[in-house]
mmCIF file of C-alpha atoms in Angstrom:
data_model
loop_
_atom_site.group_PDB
_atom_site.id
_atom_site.type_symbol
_atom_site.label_atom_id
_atom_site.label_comp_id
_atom_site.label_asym_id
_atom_site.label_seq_id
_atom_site.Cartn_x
_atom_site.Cartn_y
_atom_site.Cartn_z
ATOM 1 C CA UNK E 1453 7.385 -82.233 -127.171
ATOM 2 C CA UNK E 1454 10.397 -79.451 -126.741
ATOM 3 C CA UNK E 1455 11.700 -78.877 -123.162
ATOM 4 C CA UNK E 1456 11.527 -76.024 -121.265
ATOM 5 C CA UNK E 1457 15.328 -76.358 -120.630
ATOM 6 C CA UNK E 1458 17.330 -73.223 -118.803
ATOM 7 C CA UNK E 1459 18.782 -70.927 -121.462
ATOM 8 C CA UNK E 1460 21.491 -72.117 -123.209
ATOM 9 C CA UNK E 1461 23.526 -71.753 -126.470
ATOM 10 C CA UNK E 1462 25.405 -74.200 -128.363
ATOM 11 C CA UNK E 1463 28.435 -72.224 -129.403
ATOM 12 C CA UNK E 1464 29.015 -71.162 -125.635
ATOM 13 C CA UNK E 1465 32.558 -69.586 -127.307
ATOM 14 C CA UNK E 1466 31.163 -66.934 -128.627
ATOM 15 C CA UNK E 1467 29.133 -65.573 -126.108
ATOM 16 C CA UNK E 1468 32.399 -64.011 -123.273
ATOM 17 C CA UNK E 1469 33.363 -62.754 -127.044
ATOM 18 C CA UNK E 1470 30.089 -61.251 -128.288
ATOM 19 C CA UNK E 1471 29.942 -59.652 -124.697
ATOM 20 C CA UNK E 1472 33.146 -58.355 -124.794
ATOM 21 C CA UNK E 1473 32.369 -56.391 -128.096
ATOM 22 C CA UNK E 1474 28.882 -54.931 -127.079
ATOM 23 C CA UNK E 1475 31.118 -53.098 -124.120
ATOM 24 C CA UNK E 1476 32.900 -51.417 -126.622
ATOM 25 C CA UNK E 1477 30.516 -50.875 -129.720
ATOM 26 C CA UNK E 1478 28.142 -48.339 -129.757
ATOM 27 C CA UNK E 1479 24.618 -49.254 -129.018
ATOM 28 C CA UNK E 1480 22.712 -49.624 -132.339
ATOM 29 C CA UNK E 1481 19.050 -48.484 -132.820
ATOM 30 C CA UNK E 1482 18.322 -52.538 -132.985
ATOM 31 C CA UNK E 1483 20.270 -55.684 -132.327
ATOM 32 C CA UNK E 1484 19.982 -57.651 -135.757
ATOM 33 C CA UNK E 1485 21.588 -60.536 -137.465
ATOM 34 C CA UNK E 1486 23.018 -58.067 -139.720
ATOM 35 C CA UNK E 1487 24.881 -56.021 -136.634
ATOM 36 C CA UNK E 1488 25.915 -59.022 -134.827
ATOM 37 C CA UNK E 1489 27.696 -60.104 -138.142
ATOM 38 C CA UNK E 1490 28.501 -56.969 -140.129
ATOM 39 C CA UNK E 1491 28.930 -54.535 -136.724
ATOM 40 C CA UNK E 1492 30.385 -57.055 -134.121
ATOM 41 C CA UNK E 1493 32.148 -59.596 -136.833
ATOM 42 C CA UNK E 1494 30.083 -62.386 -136.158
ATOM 43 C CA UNK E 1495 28.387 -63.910 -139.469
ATOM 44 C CA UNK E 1496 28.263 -67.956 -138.426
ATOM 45 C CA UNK E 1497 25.314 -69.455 -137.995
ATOM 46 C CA UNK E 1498 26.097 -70.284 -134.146
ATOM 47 C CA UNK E 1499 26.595 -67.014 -133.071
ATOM 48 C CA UNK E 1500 23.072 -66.447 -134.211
ATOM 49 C CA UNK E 1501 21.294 -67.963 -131.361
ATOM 50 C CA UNK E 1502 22.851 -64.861 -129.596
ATOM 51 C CA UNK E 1503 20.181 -62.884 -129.728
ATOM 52 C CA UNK E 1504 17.410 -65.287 -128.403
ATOM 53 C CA UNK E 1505 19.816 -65.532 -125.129
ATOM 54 C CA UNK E 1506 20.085 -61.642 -125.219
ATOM 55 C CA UNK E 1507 16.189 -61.585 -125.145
ATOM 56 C CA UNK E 1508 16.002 -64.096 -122.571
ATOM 57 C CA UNK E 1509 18.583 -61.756 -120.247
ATOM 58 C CA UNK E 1510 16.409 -58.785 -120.802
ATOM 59 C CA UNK E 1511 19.440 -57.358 -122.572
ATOM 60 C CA UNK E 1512 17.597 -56.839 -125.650
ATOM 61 C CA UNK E 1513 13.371 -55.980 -126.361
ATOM 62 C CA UNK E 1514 11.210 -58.739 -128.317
ATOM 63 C CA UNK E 1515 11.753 -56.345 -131.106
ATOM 64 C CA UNK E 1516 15.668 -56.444 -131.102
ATOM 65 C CA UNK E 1517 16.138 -52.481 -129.205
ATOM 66 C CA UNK E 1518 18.795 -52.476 -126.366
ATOM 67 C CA UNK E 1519 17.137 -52.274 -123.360
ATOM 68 C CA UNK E 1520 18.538 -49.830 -120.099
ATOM 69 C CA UNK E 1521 20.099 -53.166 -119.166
ATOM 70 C CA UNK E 1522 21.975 -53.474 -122.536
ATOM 71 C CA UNK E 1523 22.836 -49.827 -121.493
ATOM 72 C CA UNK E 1524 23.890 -50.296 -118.059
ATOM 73 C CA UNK E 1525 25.969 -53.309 -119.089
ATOM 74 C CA UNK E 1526 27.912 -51.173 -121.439
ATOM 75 C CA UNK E 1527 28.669 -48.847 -118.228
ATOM 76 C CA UNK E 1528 32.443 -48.127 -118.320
ATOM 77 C CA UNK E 1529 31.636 -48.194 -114.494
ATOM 78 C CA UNK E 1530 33.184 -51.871 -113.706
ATOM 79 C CA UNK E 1531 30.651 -52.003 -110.942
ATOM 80 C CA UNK E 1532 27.622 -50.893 -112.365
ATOM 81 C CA UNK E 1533 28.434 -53.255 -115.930
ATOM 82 C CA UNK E 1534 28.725 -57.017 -113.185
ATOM 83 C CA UNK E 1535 25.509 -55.320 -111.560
ATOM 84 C CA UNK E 1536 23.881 -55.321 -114.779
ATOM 85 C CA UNK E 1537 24.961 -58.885 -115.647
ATOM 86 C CA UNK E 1538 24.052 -60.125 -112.621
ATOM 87 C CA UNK E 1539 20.214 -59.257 -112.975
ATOM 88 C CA UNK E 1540 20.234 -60.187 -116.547
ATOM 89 C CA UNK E 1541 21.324 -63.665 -115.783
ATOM 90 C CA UNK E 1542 18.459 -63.447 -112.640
ATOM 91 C CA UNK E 1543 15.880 -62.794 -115.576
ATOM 92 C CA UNK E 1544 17.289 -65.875 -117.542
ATOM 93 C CA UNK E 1545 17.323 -68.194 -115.259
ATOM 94 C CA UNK E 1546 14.765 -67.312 -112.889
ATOM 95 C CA UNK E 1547 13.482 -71.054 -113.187
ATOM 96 C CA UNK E 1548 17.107 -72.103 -111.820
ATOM 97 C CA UNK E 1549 17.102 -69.426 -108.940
ATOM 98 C CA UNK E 1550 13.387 -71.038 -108.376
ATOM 99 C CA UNK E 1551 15.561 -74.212 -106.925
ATOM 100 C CA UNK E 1552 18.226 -72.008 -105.703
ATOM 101 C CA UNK E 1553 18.080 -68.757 -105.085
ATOM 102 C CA UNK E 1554 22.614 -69.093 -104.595
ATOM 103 C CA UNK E 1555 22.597 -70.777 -107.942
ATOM 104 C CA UNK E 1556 25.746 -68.549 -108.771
ATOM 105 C CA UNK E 1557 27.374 -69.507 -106.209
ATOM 106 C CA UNK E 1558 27.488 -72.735 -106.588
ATOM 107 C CA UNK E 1559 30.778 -74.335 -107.995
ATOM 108 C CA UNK E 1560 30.504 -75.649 -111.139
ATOM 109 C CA UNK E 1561 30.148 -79.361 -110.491
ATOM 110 C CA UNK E 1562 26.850 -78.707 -108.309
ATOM 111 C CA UNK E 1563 25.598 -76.418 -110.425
ATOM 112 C CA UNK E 1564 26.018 -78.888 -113.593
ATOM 113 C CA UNK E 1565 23.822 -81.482 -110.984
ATOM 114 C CA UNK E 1566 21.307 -78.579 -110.120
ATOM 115 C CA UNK E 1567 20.529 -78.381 -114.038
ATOM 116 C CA UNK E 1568 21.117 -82.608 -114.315
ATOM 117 C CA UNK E 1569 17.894 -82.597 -111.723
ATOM 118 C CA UNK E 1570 15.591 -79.876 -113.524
ATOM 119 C CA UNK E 1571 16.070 -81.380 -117.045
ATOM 120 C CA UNK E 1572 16.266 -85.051 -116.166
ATOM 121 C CA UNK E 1573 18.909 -85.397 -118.865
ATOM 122 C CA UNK E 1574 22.098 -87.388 -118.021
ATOM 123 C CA UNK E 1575 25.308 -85.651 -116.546
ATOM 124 C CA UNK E 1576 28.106 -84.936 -119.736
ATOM 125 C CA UNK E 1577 25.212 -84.605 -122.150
ATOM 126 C CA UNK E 1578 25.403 -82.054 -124.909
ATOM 127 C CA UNK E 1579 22.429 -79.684 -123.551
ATOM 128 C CA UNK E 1580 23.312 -79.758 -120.096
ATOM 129 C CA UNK E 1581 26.907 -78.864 -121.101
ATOM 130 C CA UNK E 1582 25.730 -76.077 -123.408
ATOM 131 C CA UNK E 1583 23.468 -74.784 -120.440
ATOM 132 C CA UNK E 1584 26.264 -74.695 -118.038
ATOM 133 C CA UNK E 1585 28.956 -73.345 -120.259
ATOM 134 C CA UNK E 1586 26.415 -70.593 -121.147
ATOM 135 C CA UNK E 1587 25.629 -69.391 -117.354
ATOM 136 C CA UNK E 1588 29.198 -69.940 -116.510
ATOM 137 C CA UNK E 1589 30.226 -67.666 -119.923
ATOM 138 C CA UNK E 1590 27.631 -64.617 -118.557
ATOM 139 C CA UNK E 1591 28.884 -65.329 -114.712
ATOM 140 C CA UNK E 1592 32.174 -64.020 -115.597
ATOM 141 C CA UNK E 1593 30.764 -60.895 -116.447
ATOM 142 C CA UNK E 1594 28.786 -60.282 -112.956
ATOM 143 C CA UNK E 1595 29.120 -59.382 -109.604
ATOM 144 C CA UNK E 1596 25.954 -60.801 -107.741
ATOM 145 C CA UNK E 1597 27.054 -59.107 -103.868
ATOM 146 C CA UNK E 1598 25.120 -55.046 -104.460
ATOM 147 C CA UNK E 1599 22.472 -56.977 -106.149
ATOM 148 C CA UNK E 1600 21.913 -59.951 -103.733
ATOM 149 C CA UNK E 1601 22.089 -57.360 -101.108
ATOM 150 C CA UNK E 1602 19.568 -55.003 -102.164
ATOM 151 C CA UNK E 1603 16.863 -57.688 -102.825
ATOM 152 C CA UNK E 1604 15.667 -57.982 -99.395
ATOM 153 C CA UNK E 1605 15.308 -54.523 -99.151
ATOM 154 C CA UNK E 1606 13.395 -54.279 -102.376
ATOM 155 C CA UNK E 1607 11.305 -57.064 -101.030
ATOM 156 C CA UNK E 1608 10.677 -54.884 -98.198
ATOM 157 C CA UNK E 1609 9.794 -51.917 -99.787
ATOM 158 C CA UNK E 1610 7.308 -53.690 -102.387
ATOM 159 C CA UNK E 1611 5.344 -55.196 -99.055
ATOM 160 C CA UNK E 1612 4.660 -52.377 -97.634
ATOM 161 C CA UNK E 1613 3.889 -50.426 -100.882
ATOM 162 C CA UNK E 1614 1.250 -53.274 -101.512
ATOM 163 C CA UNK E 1615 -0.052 -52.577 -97.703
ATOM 164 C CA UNK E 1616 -0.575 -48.641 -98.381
ATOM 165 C CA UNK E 1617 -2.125 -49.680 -101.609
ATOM 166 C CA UNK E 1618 -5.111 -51.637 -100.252
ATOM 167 C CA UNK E 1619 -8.130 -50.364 -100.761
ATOM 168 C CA UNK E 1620 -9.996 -52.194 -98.430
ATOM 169 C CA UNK E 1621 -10.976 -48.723 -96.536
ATOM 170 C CA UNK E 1622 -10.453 -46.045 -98.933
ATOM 171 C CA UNK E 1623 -11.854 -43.466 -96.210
ATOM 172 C CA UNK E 1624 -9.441 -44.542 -93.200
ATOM 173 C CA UNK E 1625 -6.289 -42.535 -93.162
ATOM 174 C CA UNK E 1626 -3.262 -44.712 -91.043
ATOM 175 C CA UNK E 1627 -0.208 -43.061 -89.505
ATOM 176 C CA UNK E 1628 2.214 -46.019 -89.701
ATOM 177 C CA UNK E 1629 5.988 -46.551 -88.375
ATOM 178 C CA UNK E 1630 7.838 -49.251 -88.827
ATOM 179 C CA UNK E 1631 11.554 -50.340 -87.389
ATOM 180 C CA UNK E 1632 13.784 -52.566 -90.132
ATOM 181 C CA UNK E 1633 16.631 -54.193 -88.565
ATOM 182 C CA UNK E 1634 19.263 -54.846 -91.441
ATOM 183 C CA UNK E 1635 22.004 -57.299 -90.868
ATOM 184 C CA UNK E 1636 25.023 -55.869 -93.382
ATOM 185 C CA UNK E 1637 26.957 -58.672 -94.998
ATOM 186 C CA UNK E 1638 30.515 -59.270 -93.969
ATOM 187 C CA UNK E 1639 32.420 -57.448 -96.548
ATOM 188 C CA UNK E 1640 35.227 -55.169 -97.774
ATOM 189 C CA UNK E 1641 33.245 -53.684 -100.490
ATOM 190 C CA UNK E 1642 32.279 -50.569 -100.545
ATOM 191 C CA UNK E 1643 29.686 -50.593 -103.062
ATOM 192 C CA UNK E 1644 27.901 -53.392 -101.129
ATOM 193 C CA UNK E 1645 27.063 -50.852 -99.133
ATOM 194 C CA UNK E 1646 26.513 -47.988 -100.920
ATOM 195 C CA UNK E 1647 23.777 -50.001 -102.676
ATOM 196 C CA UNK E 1648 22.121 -50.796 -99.798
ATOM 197 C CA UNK E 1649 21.193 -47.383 -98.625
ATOM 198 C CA UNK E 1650 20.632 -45.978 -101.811
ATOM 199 C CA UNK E 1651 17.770 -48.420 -102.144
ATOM 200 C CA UNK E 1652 16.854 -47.546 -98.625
ATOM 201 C CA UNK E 1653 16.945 -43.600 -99.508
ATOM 202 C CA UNK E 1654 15.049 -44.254 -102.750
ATOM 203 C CA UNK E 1655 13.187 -46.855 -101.604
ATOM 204 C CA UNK E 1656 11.598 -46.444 -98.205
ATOM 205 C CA UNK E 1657 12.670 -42.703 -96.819
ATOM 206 C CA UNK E 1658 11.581 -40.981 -99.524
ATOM 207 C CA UNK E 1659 8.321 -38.800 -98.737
#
């Protein structure tokens, strides 16, 4: 019986170099076999599995059309394009960030153990280095800090959506308030920050 194993592909080469061409091509209509080797110059049978992976990221529909993350990726915005990345490779591997939620983070070494101990394969063989070549290929284009940092907020904003949303006495009108205490992460970025109170403008102060 196949395993479930993290996404992976086998020619891990081609994926920094498929990436790199999707920033600059224009977005087609659908993502085919035929654009990936006609559009993007990539006709070999290993570059195929491309577009499973793309799926898998959320980069690309079940019927091949670029998604708004295929979109944002493509974002000459430097920030916005690693954002983009970042929660594609979330969507891929959400059964890694299942065992740890800092899986990016994690050097190289670790993370090859993280995957040795979810596939129960031995270290240095040929899937688990395809499935850490892959994630370490799509880390390079990401930035993880605005997205790690808006998550809790997002988390906090979807609880209390769920708590106005309960229906449990549709005739009782409550006048809530509530205080959030945010601990800001120790960093020069700017956009860390900006991303945080966007999401709480958007998020939780809008009327």
């Amino acid at each position: 019986m196949a395993k479930n194993y993290p996404a992976f592909v086998n020619a891990t080469s081609a994926v920094s170099k498929i990436l790199e061409k999707i920033k600059v091509a224009a977005t087609p209509d659908r993502f085919t076999q035929d654009y990936l080797a006609t559009e993007l110059g990539f006709p070999g049978g290993g570059a195929r599995a491309f577009i499973p992976l793309a799926k898998k990221l959320g980069l690309l529909g079940s019927d091949g059309t670029p998604t708004d993350l295929y979109k944002q990726f493509r974002n000459t915005n430097a920030a916005t394009s690693k954002a983009a990345m970042a929660k594609a490779i979330k969507n891929a591997y959400s059964d890694v960030y299942a065992r740890n939620e800092y899986a990016h983070s994690l050097s190289r070494a670790d993370f090859e153990g993280l995957v040795v101990e979810m596939t129960g394969l031995e270290k240095g063989n040929g899937t688990v280095k395809a499935i850490v070549s892959t994630f370490e290929s799509l880390k390079a284009f990401a930035e993880f800090k605005a997205v790690d940092a808006e998550e809790p907020i997002i988390a906090i904003e979807k609880k209390l959506s769920e708590s106005a949303s309960n229906e449990e006495y549709p005739d009782v009108r409550l006048g809530l308030s509530y205080t959030i205490n945010l601990v800001l992460p120790k960093t020069d970025d700017v956009s860390v920050f900006n991303a945080i109170f966007r999401s709480l403008r958007e998020n939780l102060l809008r009327k």
